[in-house]
Amino acid sequence: MPPPAKLSFALIGILVTSASLSSPAWATHAHVHGKAKLDVAVDGQILSVHLDSPLESLLGFEHTPNNAAQVQQAREMVAKLRNGSALFALPAAAACQLEQVSIETDALAPSLLDGGTQPPPPPPTGAKKEASKHDDLDADYIFRCAHPSALTGMEIQLFQYFPRLHQLKIQVAGPHGQNAATLSPAKTRLNW
Ligand SMILES: [Zn+2]
């Protein structure tokens, strides 16, 4: 190996080492299994909810499905996630309608995520098996509420549908300003 190549390898080694030393331990992991984040915003009639979760905590694994059973598991997860009116129980008096759901994760094909009736994509041919990679899933929900003055909170049912989840860190931007909350299976009510 010629000296320049050796030098750059050594340099990369130093950079990687110093990067990992200077970062706090949590920064080296993309996420913590069981812990998800939720951003809630109320703006007039529009309620937006953004979920950012480890894919593992919703699906049980966090790689591209490699067989038919895993594709089916992914389909079931998507069906549950798309049912935003069940995941976020809003006061009936607010008369909210779920207008839009979008789901994104690198591990699953768009044809799986759109919840349509297209046939499942063929499992990948073993080329992309990244068992050690941590994948996240992002889900966005838009509700329109006819009577937003009645929209003072919601019951979060994510823990029932996704039992691997055990903590939700929530940020709310509501009509009375911002607040934060941490919910768990024992505490599922969010008020603002
Ligand atoms: Zn993970």
CSV table of C-alpha atoms and ligand atoms in Angstrom, one decimal:
chain,number,residue,atom,x,y,z
A,1,MET,CA,0.0,0.0,0.0
A,2,PRO,CA,1.5,3.4,-1.0
A,3,PRO,CA,2.1,5.8,1.9
A,4,PRO,CA,-0.6,8.4,0.9
A,5,ALA,CA,-3.4,5.7,1.2
A,6,LYS,CA,-2.0,4.6,4.6
A,7,LEU,CA,-2.0,8.2,5.8
A,8,SER,CA,-5.6,8.8,4.9
A,9,PHE,CA,-6.7,5.6,6.5
A,10,ALA,CA,-4.9,6.7,9.7
A,11,LEU,CA,-6.6,10.1,9.4
A,12,ILE,CA,-10.0,8.6,9.0
A,13,GLY,CA,-9.3,6.4,12.1
A,14,ILE,CA,-8.5,9.5,14.1
A,15,LEU,CA,-11.5,11.4,12.9
A,16,VAL,CA,-13.9,8.5,13.7
A,17,THR,CA,-12.3,8.0,17.1
A,18,SER,CA,-12.5,11.6,18.1
A,19,ALA,CA,-16.1,11.9,16.8
A,20,SER,CA,-17.2,9.0,18.9
A,21,LEU,CA,-15.4,10.3,21.9
A,22,SER,CA,-16.8,13.8,21.7
A,23,SER,CA,-20.4,12.6,21.2
A,24,PRO,CA,-22.5,11.7,24.2
A,25,ALA,CA,-23.3,8.0,24.2
A,26,TRP,CA,-26.9,8.4,23.1
A,27,ALA,CA,-25.9,10.3,20.0
A,28,THR,CA,-24.3,7.2,18.6
A,29,HIS,CA,-27.7,5.4,18.4
A,30,ALA,CA,-30.4,6.7,16.1
A,31,HIS,CA,-33.1,5.9,18.7
A,32,VAL,CA,-34.1,4.0,21.7
A,33,HIS,CA,-36.5,1.1,21.2
A,34,GLY,CA,-39.9,1.6,22.9
A,35,LYS,CA,-39.5,5.4,22.9
A,36,ALA,CA,-41.2,7.6,20.3
A,37,LYS,CA,-41.8,11.3,19.8
A,38,LEU,CA,-45.0,13.0,18.9
A,39,ASP,CA,-45.5,16.6,17.8
A,40,VAL,CA,-49.0,18.0,18.0
A,41,ALA,CA,-50.0,21.3,16.5
A,42,VAL,CA,-53.4,23.0,16.6
A,43,ASP,CA,-53.9,25.8,14.2
A,44,GLY,CA,-57.4,27.0,13.8
A,45,GLN,CA,-59.4,24.0,12.4
A,46,ILE,CA,-56.3,22.0,11.6
A,47,LEU,CA,-54.8,19.5,14.0
A,48,SER,CA,-51.5,18.1,12.8
A,49,VAL,CA,-49.8,15.1,14.5
A,50,HIS,CA,-46.4,13.9,13.6
A,51,LEU,CA,-45.1,10.6,15.0
A,52,ASP,CA,-41.4,9.7,14.9
A,53,SER,CA,-40.8,6.2,16.2
A,54,PRO,CA,-38.2,3.5,15.9
A,55,LEU,CA,-39.6,1.2,13.3
A,56,GLU,CA,-38.8,-1.7,15.7
A,57,SER,CA,-41.3,-0.5,18.2
A,58,LEU,CA,-44.1,-0.5,15.7
A,59,LEU,CA,-43.2,-3.6,13.7
A,60,GLY,CA,-41.0,-5.8,15.8
A,61,PHE,CA,-38.1,-5.5,13.4
A,62,GLU,CA,-36.6,-2.6,11.5
A,63,HIS,CA,-35.3,-3.9,8.2
A,64,THR,CA,-36.8,-4.5,4.8
A,65,PRO,CA,-39.1,-7.5,5.0
A,66,ASN,CA,-37.3,-10.6,3.8
A,67,ASN,CA,-40.2,-13.0,3.5
A,68,ALA,CA,-43.9,-13.2,3.0
A,69,ALA,CA,-44.7,-13.3,6.8
A,70,GLN,CA,-42.7,-10.1,7.4
A,71,VAL,CA,-44.4,-8.4,4.4
A,72,GLN,CA,-47.7,-9.3,6.0
A,73,GLN,CA,-46.6,-7.9,9.4
A,74,ALA,CA,-45.6,-4.7,7.7
A,75,ARG,CA,-49.0,-4.5,6.0
A,76,GLU,CA,-50.8,-4.9,9.3
A,77,MET,CA,-48.7,-2.2,10.9
A,78,VAL,CA,-49.5,0.2,8.1
A,79,ALA,CA,-53.2,-0.6,8.4
A,80,LYS,CA,-53.1,0.2,12.1
A,81,LEU,CA,-51.0,3.4,11.5
A,82,ARG,CA,-53.3,4.7,8.8
A,83,ASN,CA,-56.3,4.4,11.2
A,84,GLY,CA,-55.5,7.8,12.7
A,85,SER,CA,-59.0,8.3,14.2
A,86,ALA,CA,-58.4,5.2,16.4
A,87,LEU,CA,-54.9,6.1,17.4
A,88,PHE,CA,-55.8,9.6,18.4
A,89,ALA,CA,-59.3,9.8,20.0
A,90,LEU,CA,-60.5,13.3,19.7
A,91,PRO,CA,-63.5,14.9,21.6
A,92,ALA,CA,-66.7,14.2,19.6
A,93,ALA,CA,-67.8,17.8,20.1
A,94,ALA,CA,-64.8,19.0,18.1
A,95,ALA,CA,-66.2,17.1,15.0
A,96,CYS,CA,-62.8,16.3,13.6
A,97,GLN,CA,-62.2,14.4,10.3
A,98,LEU,CA,-59.0,12.7,9.4
A,99,GLU,CA,-58.1,14.3,6.1
A,100,GLN,CA,-54.6,13.0,5.4
A,101,VAL,CA,-52.1,10.3,6.5
A,102,SER,CA,-48.7,9.9,5.2
A,103,ILE,CA,-46.1,7.3,6.4
A,104,GLU,CA,-42.5,7.2,5.6
A,105,THR,CA,-39.7,4.8,6.4
A,106,ASP,CA,-36.7,3.8,4.4
A,107,ALA,CA,-37.2,0.1,5.2
A,108,LEU,CA,-40.5,-0.4,3.5
A,109,ALA,CA,-41.5,0.1,-0.2
A,110,PRO,CA,-43.9,3.0,-0.9
A,111,SER,CA,-46.4,0.5,-2.3
A,112,LEU,CA,-46.6,-1.0,1.2
A,113,LEU,CA,-46.9,2.4,2.9
A,114,ASP,CA,-49.7,3.9,0.9
A,115,GLY,CA,-52.1,1.3,2.3
A,116,GLY,CA,-53.6,0.7,-1.2
A,117,THR,CA,-54.6,-2.6,-2.6
A,118,GLN,CA,-51.7,-3.2,-4.8
A,119,PRO,CA,-50.0,-6.6,-4.5
A,120,PRO,CA,-47.1,-6.7,-2.1
A,121,PRO,CA,-43.7,-6.0,-3.5
A,122,PRO,CA,-41.6,-9.1,-4.0
A,123,PRO,CA,-39.3,-9.6,-1.0
A,124,PRO,CA,-35.8,-8.3,-1.8
A,125,THR,CA,-33.4,-10.9,-3.1
A,126,GLY,CA,-31.2,-10.9,-0.1
A,127,ALA,CA,-29.3,-7.9,-1.3
A,128,LYS,CA,-30.4,-5.6,1.5
A,129,LYS,CA,-30.4,-7.4,4.7
A,130,GLU,CA,-29.2,-4.8,7.3
A,131,ALA,CA,-30.1,-6.4,10.6
A,132,SER,CA,-27.8,-4.0,12.5
A,133,LYS,CA,-29.3,-0.8,11.0
A,134,HIS,CA,-31.8,1.2,13.0
A,135,ASP,CA,-34.7,2.5,11.0
A,136,ASP,CA,-37.3,5.1,12.0
A,137,LEU,CA,-40.8,5.6,10.8
A,138,ASP,CA,-42.5,8.9,10.4
A,139,ALA,CA,-46.2,9.3,10.2
A,140,ASP,CA,-48.1,12.5,9.6
A,141,TYR,CA,-51.8,13.0,10.3
A,142,ILE,CA,-53.9,16.0,9.4
A,143,PHE,CA,-57.4,16.4,11.0
A,144,ARG,CA,-59.8,19.1,10.3
A,145,CYS,CA,-62.1,20.0,13.1
A,146,ALA,CA,-65.4,21.9,12.6
A,147,HIS,CA,-65.5,23.0,16.3
A,148,PRO,CA,-61.9,23.6,17.3
A,149,SER,CA,-62.9,25.3,20.5
A,150,ALA,CA,-63.9,21.8,21.8
A,151,LEU,CA,-60.5,20.4,20.9
A,152,THR,CA,-58.8,20.6,24.3
A,153,GLY,CA,-56.9,17.4,24.2
A,154,MET,CA,-57.0,13.8,23.1
A,155,GLU,CA,-56.7,10.2,24.3
A,156,ILE,CA,-53.6,8.6,22.7
A,157,GLN,CA,-54.2,4.9,21.9
A,158,LEU,CA,-50.9,4.2,20.3
A,159,PHE,CA,-49.8,2.0,23.2
A,160,GLN,CA,-52.8,-0.3,22.7
A,161,TYR,CA,-52.1,-0.8,19.1
A,162,PHE,CA,-48.3,-1.0,19.4
A,163,PRO,CA,-47.5,-2.7,22.7
A,164,ARG,CA,-43.7,-2.5,22.1
A,165,LEU,CA,-44.1,1.3,22.6
A,166,HIS,CA,-43.8,2.3,26.2
A,167,GLN,CA,-43.0,6.0,26.2
A,168,LEU,CA,-44.1,9.0,24.1
A,169,LYS,CA,-42.4,12.3,24.4
A,170,ILE,CA,-44.9,14.9,23.2
A,171,GLN,CA,-44.5,18.5,22.2
A,172,VAL,CA,-47.7,20.5,21.8
A,173,ALA,CA,-48.1,23.8,20.0
A,174,GLY,CA,-51.7,24.6,20.9
A,175,PRO,CA,-53.9,27.6,21.1
A,176,HIS,CA,-52.5,28.5,24.5
A,177,GLY,CA,-48.9,28.1,23.6
A,178,GLN,CA,-46.5,25.3,23.9
A,179,ASN,CA,-46.3,22.5,26.3
A,180,ALA,CA,-44.6,19.2,26.7
A,181,ALA,CA,-45.8,15.9,28.1
A,182,THR,CA,-44.5,12.3,28.5
A,183,LEU,CA,-47.1,9.6,28.1
A,184,SER,CA,-47.0,5.9,28.8
A,185,PRO,CA,-49.4,3.0,28.8
A,186,ALA,CA,-50.5,4.1,32.2
A,187,LYS,CA,-51.0,7.7,31.2
A,188,THR,CA,-52.6,8.2,27.8
A,189,ARG,CA,-54.5,11.4,28.2
A,190,LEU,CA,-53.0,14.5,26.6
A,191,ASN,CA,-54.5,17.9,27.4
A,192,TRP,CA,-53.6,21.4,26.1
B,1,ZN,ZN,-33.5,0.3,16.3
